Coordinates of C-alpha atoms and ligand atoms in Angstrom, one line a residue:
M1 CA -14.6 19.2 28.1
P2 CA -13.4 18.7 24.5
Y3 CA -11.8 21.8 22.9
D4 CA -13.8 23.6 20.2
Y5 CA -13.0 23.7 16.6
D6 CA -11.4 27.0 16.4
T7 CA -9.0 26.3 19.3
L8 CA -8.0 23.0 17.7
A9 CA -7.6 24.5 14.3
R10 CA -5.3 27.2 15.7
W11 CA -3.2 24.6 17.5
D12 CA -3.0 22.6 14.3
R13 CA -1.6 25.6 12.4
E14 CA 0.7 26.4 15.3
H15 CA 2.2 22.9 15.9
L16 CA 1.2 20.2 13.4
W17 CA 3.3 19.4 10.5
H18 CA 1.2 17.2 8.3
P19 CA 2.7 14.4 6.2
F20 CA 3.1 14.7 2.4
T21 CA 1.5 18.3 2.6
Q22 CA 2.8 21.6 1.4
M23 CA 2.1 23.6 4.6
Q24 CA 2.2 26.9 3.0
G25 CA -1.1 26.6 1.2
F26 CA -2.6 24.1 3.8
A27 CA -3.0 26.7 6.5
R28 CA -5.4 28.6 4.2
E29 CA -7.7 25.8 3.5
E30 CA -10.5 24.9 5.9
L31 CA -9.1 22.3 8.1
L32 CA -11.2 19.2 8.3
I33 CA -11.0 17.6 11.7
I34 CA -12.4 14.1 11.8
T35 CA -13.9 13.2 15.3
R36 CA -15.3 9.8 14.8
G37 CA -16.0 7.0 12.2
E38 CA -18.7 4.4 11.8
G39 CA -18.8 1.8 8.9
V40 CA -17.6 3.4 5.7
Y41 CA -18.3 6.9 7.0
L42 CA -16.1 9.6 8.9
Y43 CA -17.7 12.5 10.8
D44 CA -16.3 15.9 11.3
H45 CA -16.4 18.3 14.2
Q46 CA -19.8 19.6 13.0
G47 CA -21.2 16.1 12.7
R48 CA -21.1 16.3 8.9
R49 CA -20.7 12.8 7.3
Y50 CA -18.3 11.7 4.6
L51 CA -17.9 8.5 2.7
D52 CA -14.4 7.2 3.4
G53 CA -13.5 6.7 -0.3
V54 CA -9.7 5.9 0.3
A55 CA -10.2 3.7 3.4
S56 CA -8.3 6.2 5.6
L57 CA -5.3 5.9 3.3
W58 CA -5.8 2.5 1.9
C59 CA -5.9 0.5 5.2
N60 CA -9.5 0.2 6.4
V61 CA -11.0 -3.1 5.6
H62 CA -14.2 -3.9 7.6
G63 CA -15.3 -0.4 8.4
H64 CA -14.7 2.0 11.4
R65 CA -16.0 1.1 14.8
R66 CA -16.4 -2.4 13.8
P67 CA -17.7 -4.2 17.0
E68 CA -15.6 -7.4 16.7
L69 CA -12.4 -5.3 16.3
D70 CA -13.4 -2.9 19.0
R71 CA -14.0 -5.8 21.4
A72 CA -10.8 -7.6 20.5
V73 CA -8.6 -4.6 21.2
A74 CA -10.5 -3.8 24.4
A75 CA -10.2 -7.5 25.6
Q76 CA -6.3 -7.5 24.9
L77 CA -6.2 -4.2 26.8
E78 CA -7.4 -6.1 29.8
N79 CA -4.4 -8.1 29.7
I80 CA -1.5 -5.9 28.5
A81 CA -1.0 -3.1 26.0
H82 CA 2.5 -3.8 25.1
S83 CA 5.3 -6.2 25.8
T84 CA 8.3 -6.8 23.7
L85 CA 9.1 -9.6 21.1
L86 CA 12.8 -9.2 21.7
G87 CA 13.4 -12.4 23.6
L88 CA 9.7 -12.8 24.8
A89 CA 6.5 -13.7 23.2
H90 CA 2.7 -13.0 23.8
P91 CA -0.4 -14.9 22.6
P92 CA -1.6 -12.6 20.0
A93 CA 1.7 -12.3 18.1
I94 CA 2.0 -16.2 18.2
E95 CA -1.5 -16.9 17.0
L96 CA -1.4 -14.2 14.3
A97 CA 1.9 -15.6 13.0
R98 CA 0.5 -19.0 12.6
R99 CA -2.8 -17.7 10.8
L100 CA -0.7 -15.6 8.4
A101 CA 1.6 -18.5 7.6
E102 CA -1.4 -20.7 7.0
M103 CA -3.1 -18.3 4.5
A104 CA -0.1 -16.9 2.7
P105 CA 1.1 -18.2 -0.6
P106 CA 2.9 -21.7 -0.1
G107 CA 6.2 -21.6 1.4
L108 CA 6.1 -18.4 3.5
A109 CA 6.1 -20.0 6.8
R110 CA 8.0 -17.4 8.9
V111 CA 6.7 -14.2 10.1
F112 CA 8.8 -11.2 11.2
Y113 CA 6.9 -8.4 12.7
S114 CA 7.4 -4.6 12.5
D115 CA 5.3 -1.5 12.6
D116 CA 4.4 -0.2 9.3
G117 CA 4.8 -0.8 5.5
S118 CA 8.2 0.9 5.3
T119 CA 9.6 -1.1 8.1
A120 CA 8.3 -4.3 6.6
V121 CA 10.1 -3.3 3.4
E122 CA 13.3 -2.4 5.3
A123 CA 13.3 -5.8 7.0
A124 CA 12.8 -7.6 3.6
L125 CA 15.7 -5.7 2.0
K126 CA 18.0 -6.4 4.9
M127 CA 16.9 -10.1 5.0
A128 CA 17.6 -10.5 1.3
F129 CA 20.9 -8.8 1.6
Q130 CA 22.1 -10.8 4.6
Y131 CA 20.6 -14.0 3.3
W132 CA 23.3 -13.8 0.6
V133 CA 25.9 -12.8 2.9
N134 CA 25.1 -15.7 5.2
R135 CA 25.2 -18.1 2.2
G136 CA 28.7 -16.9 1.2
R137 CA 27.5 -14.9 -1.8
P138 CA 28.1 -11.3 -0.6
E139 CA 28.5 -10.1 -4.2
K140 CA 24.7 -10.6 -4.7
R141 CA 23.9 -7.2 -3.0
R142 CA 21.9 -5.2 -5.6
F143 CA 18.2 -4.7 -6.0
L144 CA 16.2 -4.5 -9.0
K145 CA 13.1 -2.3 -8.8
L146 CA 10.3 -0.9 -11.2
S147 CA 9.8 2.6 -12.3
G148 CA 7.0 4.3 -10.3
G149 CA 7.5 1.8 -7.5
Y150 CA 6.6 2.9 -4.0
H151 CA 7.7 1.1 -0.9
G152 CA 7.6 3.7 1.9
D153 CA 9.5 6.6 3.1
T154 CA 12.4 5.3 5.1
L155 CA 15.7 5.5 3.3
G156 CA 16.0 1.9 2.3
A157 CA 12.4 1.9 1.0
V158 CA 13.2 5.1 -0.8
A159 CA 16.3 3.6 -2.4
V160 CA 14.0 1.0 -4.1
G161 CA 11.3 3.6 -4.9
G162 CA 10.8 4.8 -8.5
I163 CA 8.7 8.0 -8.0
P164 CA 11.0 10.9 -8.9
L165 CA 8.9 13.6 -7.1
F166 CA 9.1 11.8 -3.7
H167 CA 12.5 10.1 -4.1
E168 CA 14.9 12.2 -6.2
T169 CA 15.8 14.7 -3.4
Y170 CA 17.3 12.0 -1.3
R171 CA 19.3 10.4 -4.2
P172 CA 22.8 11.2 -2.6
L173 CA 21.8 9.3 0.5
L174 CA 20.6 6.1 -1.4
F175 CA 22.2 2.9 -2.4
P176 CA 22.3 2.5 -6.2
T177 CA 19.8 0.1 -7.7
L178 CA 18.7 -1.3 -11.1
E179 CA 15.5 -0.2 -12.6
A180 CA 13.1 -1.8 -15.1
P181 CA 10.2 0.0 -16.7
A182 CA 6.8 -0.5 -15.1
P183 CA 4.0 -1.5 -17.5
Y184 CA 2.2 1.8 -17.7
C185 CA 0.2 1.0 -20.8
Y186 CA -1.7 4.3 -21.0
R187 CA 1.5 6.1 -21.4
C188 CA 3.5 3.6 -23.2
R189 CA 4.8 4.5 -26.7
D190 CA 4.3 0.9 -28.0
R191 CA 0.8 0.6 -26.7
E192 CA -0.7 0.2 -30.2
D193 CA 1.8 -2.6 -30.8
C194 CA 2.5 -4.1 -27.5
R195 CA 5.5 -6.4 -27.5
E196 CA 5.6 -6.6 -23.9
Q197 CA 8.9 -4.7 -23.9
C198 CA 8.5 -4.0 -20.1
V199 CA 8.5 -7.4 -19.0
T200 CA 11.1 -8.5 -21.5
R201 CA 13.4 -5.7 -20.3
L202 CA 13.0 -7.0 -16.8
E203 CA 13.9 -10.5 -17.8
E204 CA 16.9 -9.2 -19.7
L205 CA 18.1 -7.3 -16.7
V206 CA 17.6 -10.2 -14.4
A207 CA 19.6 -12.5 -16.8
A208 CA 22.4 -9.9 -17.3
H209 CA 22.9 -9.1 -13.7
H210 CA 21.8 -12.2 -11.7
R211 CA 25.4 -12.7 -10.3
E212 CA 25.1 -9.3 -8.5
L213 CA 21.3 -9.3 -7.8
A214 CA 20.0 -10.0 -4.3
A215 CA 16.4 -9.6 -5.1
V216 CA 13.8 -8.0 -7.3
I217 CA 11.3 -5.9 -5.4
L218 CA 7.7 -4.9 -6.8
E219 CA 4.2 -4.3 -5.9
P220 CA 2.3 -7.3 -7.4
V221 CA -0.5 -6.8 -9.8
M222 CA -1.0 -3.0 -9.1
Q223 CA 1.5 -0.3 -8.4
G224 CA -0.4 1.9 -6.0
A225 CA 1.3 5.3 -5.3
A226 CA 2.6 5.5 -9.0
G227 CA -1.1 6.3 -9.8
M228 CA -2.7 2.9 -9.8
I229 CA -0.7 1.2 -12.6
P230 CA -2.0 -2.4 -13.1
Q231 CA 0.3 -5.1 -14.6
P232 CA -1.0 -7.1 -17.5
P233 CA -2.1 -10.7 -16.6
G234 CA 0.9 -13.0 -16.7
Y235 CA 3.4 -10.3 -15.8
L236 CA 4.0 -11.3 -12.3
A237 CA 4.3 -15.0 -13.2
R238 CA 7.1 -14.1 -15.6
V239 CA 8.9 -12.1 -13.0
R240 CA 8.7 -15.0 -10.8
D241 CA 10.1 -17.5 -13.4
A242 CA 12.8 -15.1 -14.4
T243 CA 14.0 -14.7 -10.8
R244 CA 13.7 -18.4 -9.9
A245 CA 15.6 -19.4 -13.0
H246 CA 18.4 -17.1 -12.1
G247 CA 18.6 -17.5 -8.4
V248 CA 17.4 -14.1 -7.5
L249 CA 14.9 -13.6 -4.7
L250 CA 11.5 -12.0 -5.2
I251 CA 10.1 -9.5 -2.7
A252 CA 6.4 -8.9 -3.1
D253 CA 5.3 -5.7 -1.4
E254 CA 1.6 -6.4 -0.7
V255 CA 1.3 -3.6 1.8
A256 CA -1.4 -2.0 -0.4
T257 CA -2.6 -5.0 -2.3
G258 CA -2.9 -7.5 0.6
F259 CA -6.0 -8.5 2.6
G260 CA -8.6 -8.7 -0.2
R261 CA -7.8 -5.3 -1.9
T262 CA -7.4 -6.8 -5.4
G263 CA -10.1 -9.4 -5.0
R264 CA -7.9 -12.2 -3.6
M265 CA -6.6 -12.3 -0.2
F266 CA -3.1 -11.6 -1.7
A267 CA -2.5 -10.3 -5.0
C268 CA 0.3 -12.8 -5.7
Q269 CA -2.5 -15.5 -5.7
H270 CA -4.0 -14.2 -8.9
E271 CA -1.0 -15.8 -10.6
G272 CA -0.4 -18.6 -8.3
V273 CA 3.0 -16.8 -7.3
S274 CA 4.9 -17.5 -4.2
P275 CA 7.6 -14.8 -3.5
D276 CA 10.5 -15.5 -1.3
L277 CA 9.6 -12.5 0.9
M278 CA 6.3 -10.7 1.3
C279 CA 5.5 -7.4 3.1
L280 CA 2.2 -6.7 4.8
A281 CA 1.0 -3.7 6.6
K282 CA -1.9 -1.4 5.9
G283 CA -4.9 -3.8 6.0
L284 CA -3.2 -6.3 8.4
T285 CA -5.3 -5.0 11.5
G286 CA -8.2 -4.2 9.5
G287 CA -6.8 -0.7 9.3
Y288 CA -7.0 -0.2 13.1
L289 CA -3.6 -0.1 14.5
P290 CA 0.0 0.0 13.0
L291 CA 1.4 -3.4 12.6
A292 CA 3.3 -4.9 9.7
A293 CA 4.8 -8.3 8.8
T294 CA 7.6 -9.6 6.5
L295 CA 6.9 -13.1 5.7
A296 CA 9.9 -15.3 4.6
T297 CA 10.3 -18.8 3.3
E298 CA 11.9 -21.4 5.5
E299 CA 14.9 -21.5 3.2
I300 CA 15.7 -17.8 3.9
Y301 CA 15.0 -18.3 7.6
E302 CA 17.4 -21.3 7.8
A303 CA 20.3 -19.2 6.3
F304 CA 20.2 -17.1 9.5
L305 CA 20.7 -20.0 11.8
G306 CA 24.1 -20.7 13.3
E307 CA 26.1 -20.6 16.6
F308 CA 25.7 -17.0 18.1
H309 CA 29.4 -16.3 17.5
E310 CA 29.0 -16.8 13.7
F311 CA 26.8 -13.7 13.8
K312 CA 24.3 -14.9 11.3
T313 CA 21.5 -13.4 13.5
F314 CA 19.2 -10.9 12.0
F315 CA 20.1 -7.8 14.0
H316 CA 16.9 -6.0 13.5
G317 CA 13.8 -5.1 15.5
H318 CA 11.7 -2.1 16.7
T319 CA 10.4 -1.3 20.1
F320 CA 6.8 -1.8 19.3
T321 CA 7.3 -4.7 16.8
G322 CA 4.3 -7.1 16.9
N323 CA 2.4 -5.0 19.4
P324 CA -0.2 -7.2 21.3
L325 CA -3.2 -4.8 20.7
A326 CA -2.5 -4.5 17.1
A327 CA -1.9 -8.2 16.9
A328 CA -5.3 -8.8 18.6
A329 CA -6.9 -6.6 16.0
G330 CA -5.2 -8.5 13.2
L331 CA -6.5 -11.8 14.4
A332 CA -10.1 -10.4 14.8
S333 CA -9.8 -9.0 11.3
L334 CA -8.9 -12.4 9.8
E335 CA -11.8 -13.9 11.8
I336 CA -14.1 -11.4 10.0
F337 CA -12.7 -12.4 6.7
K338 CA -13.7 -16.0 7.4
K339 CA -17.0 -15.5 9.2
D340 CA -18.3 -13.0 6.7
R341 CA -16.9 -14.7 3.7
V342 CA -15.4 -11.3 2.8
I343 CA -13.4 -12.4 -0.3
E344 CA -16.2 -14.3 -1.8
G345 CA -18.5 -11.4 -1.4
L346 CA -16.2 -9.0 -3.3
G347 CA -17.1 -10.2 -6.8
E348 CA -20.3 -8.3 -7.1
K349 CA -18.8 -5.1 -5.8
I350 CA -15.9 -5.3 -8.1
G351 CA -18.2 -5.8 -11.0
L352 CA -20.2 -2.9 -10.0
L353 CA -17.2 -0.7 -9.7
A354 CA -16.0 -1.8 -13.2
R355 CA -19.3 -0.8 -14.7
E356 CA -19.3 2.5 -12.9
L357 CA -15.7 3.2 -14.0
A358 CA -16.5 2.3 -17.6
A359 CA -19.3 4.9 -17.6
L360 CA -16.8 7.4 -16.1
A361 CA -14.3 6.7 -18.9
A362 CA -16.6 8.6 -21.3
H363 CA -16.0 11.8 -19.4
P364 CA -14.2 14.3 -21.7
H365 CA -11.5 14.8 -19.1
V366 CA -11.0 11.2 -18.0
G367 CA -8.0 9.8 -19.9
D368 CA -7.8 6.3 -18.3
V369 CA -9.5 4.3 -15.8
R370 CA -7.6 1.5 -14.1
Q371 CA -8.9 -1.1 -11.6
R372 CA -7.8 -4.3 -9.8
G373 CA -10.5 -5.4 -7.3
L374 CA -11.6 -2.5 -5.1
M375 CA -8.5 -0.5 -6.1
A376 CA -9.0 2.0 -8.8
G377 CA -7.4 5.1 -10.4
I378 CA -9.1 7.6 -12.6
E379 CA -6.5 9.6 -14.5
L380 CA -7.6 13.1 -15.5
V381 CA -6.3 14.8 -18.6
Q382 CA -6.6 18.1 -20.3
D383 CA -6.8 16.7 -23.7
K384 CA -8.4 13.2 -24.1
E385 CA -7.2 12.8 -27.7
T386 CA -3.5 13.6 -27.2
R387 CA -3.4 12.5 -23.5
E388 CA -1.9 15.7 -22.4
P389 CA -2.0 16.1 -18.7
F390 CA -3.2 19.3 -16.9
P391 CA -0.6 21.8 -15.9
V392 CA 0.8 20.6 -12.5
A393 CA 0.4 24.0 -10.9
R394 CA -3.3 23.9 -11.5
R395 CA -3.6 21.0 -9.0
T396 CA -6.5 19.5 -10.7
G397 CA -6.6 16.3 -8.6
H398 CA -6.5 18.3 -5.5
R399 CA -9.3 20.5 -6.7
V400 CA -11.5 17.5 -7.3
I401 CA -10.9 16.0 -3.8
L402 CA -11.8 19.5 -2.3
A403 CA -15.0 19.4 -4.3
A404 CA -15.9 15.8 -3.3
R405 CA -15.4 16.8 0.3
K406 CA -18.0 19.4 -0.1
L407 CA -20.2 16.7 -1.6
G408 CA -19.6 14.4 1.1
A409 CA -16.8 12.0 0.2
I410 CA -13.2 11.9 1.5
L411 CA -10.8 11.2 -1.5
R412 CA -7.1 11.7 -1.9
P413 CA -5.6 12.0 -5.3
L414 CA -2.2 10.9 -6.7
G415 CA -1.3 13.9 -8.9
D416 CA -4.1 14.0 -11.3
T417 CA -5.2 10.5 -10.7
V418 CA -8.4 10.1 -8.4
V419 CA -8.0 7.1 -6.3
L420 CA -10.9 5.1 -5.2
M421 CA -10.1 2.6 -2.4
P422 CA -13.1 2.1 -0.2
P423 CA -13.3 -0.2 2.8
L424 CA -14.1 -3.7 1.4
C425 CA -17.3 -3.7 3.6
I426 CA -18.9 -1.1 1.4
T427 CA -22.2 -2.0 0.3
L428 CA -23.3 -1.8 -3.4
E429 CA -25.5 1.1 -2.6
E430 CA -22.6 3.0 -1.0
L431 CA -20.4 2.1 -3.8
K432 CA -22.8 3.7 -6.2
T433 CA -23.0 6.7 -4.2
L434 CA -19.2 7.0 -4.1
T435 CA -18.9 6.8 -7.9
R436 CA -21.7 9.3 -8.3
L437 CA -20.0 11.7 -5.9
T438 CA -16.6 11.1 -7.7
R439 CA -18.2 12.0 -10.9
E440 CA -19.7 15.1 -9.6
A441 CA -16.5 16.2 -8.1
I442 CA -14.6 15.6 -11.3
D443 CA -17.1 17.8 -13.1
Q444 CA -16.6 20.5 -10.5
G445 CA -12.9 20.2 -10.2
V446 CA -11.6 20.0 -13.8
Ligands
LIG501 C1 1.8 2.6 1.9 C2 2.7 1.6 1.2 C3 4.0 1.4 1.9 C4 4.4 2.1 3.1 O1 3.6 1.7 4.2 P1 3.7 2.8 5.5 O2 2.9 2.0 6.5 O3 3.1 4.0 5.1 O4 5.1 2.9 5.9 C5 4.8 0.4 1.3 N1 4.5 -0.2 0.3 C6 3.4 0.1 -0.3 C7 3.1 -0.8 -1.7 C8 2.5 1.0 0.1 O5 1.4 1.3 -0.6

């Protein structure tokens, strides 16, 4: 017999510490307990239905309870739930590695598994660092990051993060980095007269520091957690050119942008860019199970080869790395991409979202709308003319998502930027509903 809502809510208050949540106010809000999902919908304990407007934190791709994915996980469960990749292998991990290498930007032939986006980034940072150690260039050990960057919450990932609210507290624990300004055009002082100072500054930093730089790390095309900050066309290609010209590795964190989110399978493909290392997670299993991968070029991989006693080995790995159930889900997800021609079908949805966002941009409290593919941010402001934000304590973004919840949509803001990030399988009709509910929620919340 399942426990009733009141019991669960009490136990939640007594024992659960929710991530990224100020628990003090949280206990006073009505707790929403999701009991099941179907397609783009989530259902709560009372059977109320909600559109999953942020794809269960940016990871769901083909919908909940997708039969092919359910079957793939169940079928793998008939064989084994978990076996390690440390010194052993299993079919799903092998097959998925081959598929990922096939579809990734050219050159990324090696797949190193871990469990979530943060660990994929940790692995990439340590690989980049050790690559130069193994190559006899240990002085190349610094990382260049972007302001507003987000790469996860473990300490290495935090060190290359650029969101003061999330990262500043931990500064004494972090290794020092170089930081280039992200292209946040809406709040850029030079926006009327763009001289591309942001990318120029990055190029200058790479040129000036290349002797000590191991790698540049960034979220290609769209910075997610910063508040959906898109890069102007050509930006990524210039970063690639600068890093290549100066012998600095490029780490593309595609944890959020990967698997169709921006309209191509990987965001790097918009600019024909092949990074040296690429981090994948969130959508890798269709959003079903935790699994991540750090893809590397053969050149990086080969720098780790040697006799055992040379200690060039990559001494890194997690217990559940490349878990078979998760890898089976990953394979099934890629099969759906192919069978349903998912990427080819996105154009119409992306176009519709663009039109709906353009209409929303006229709203008196919408300062800016930003979109790449099915990844969008709506920045709310107190004053549209001056672009003055709402007072932080007012929690405008949070109010909006509470209103959305009453209207039947699950959203999650980044500050006062409302994020839209539906599963890619959303229909045109459902997408219209999502943007309509978002508009109503904004009206009620601001
Ligand atoms: C979510 C995210 C991460 C962290 O992934 P987790 O699975 O939450 O550890 C890293 N990079 C980017 C760009 C992300 O959006």
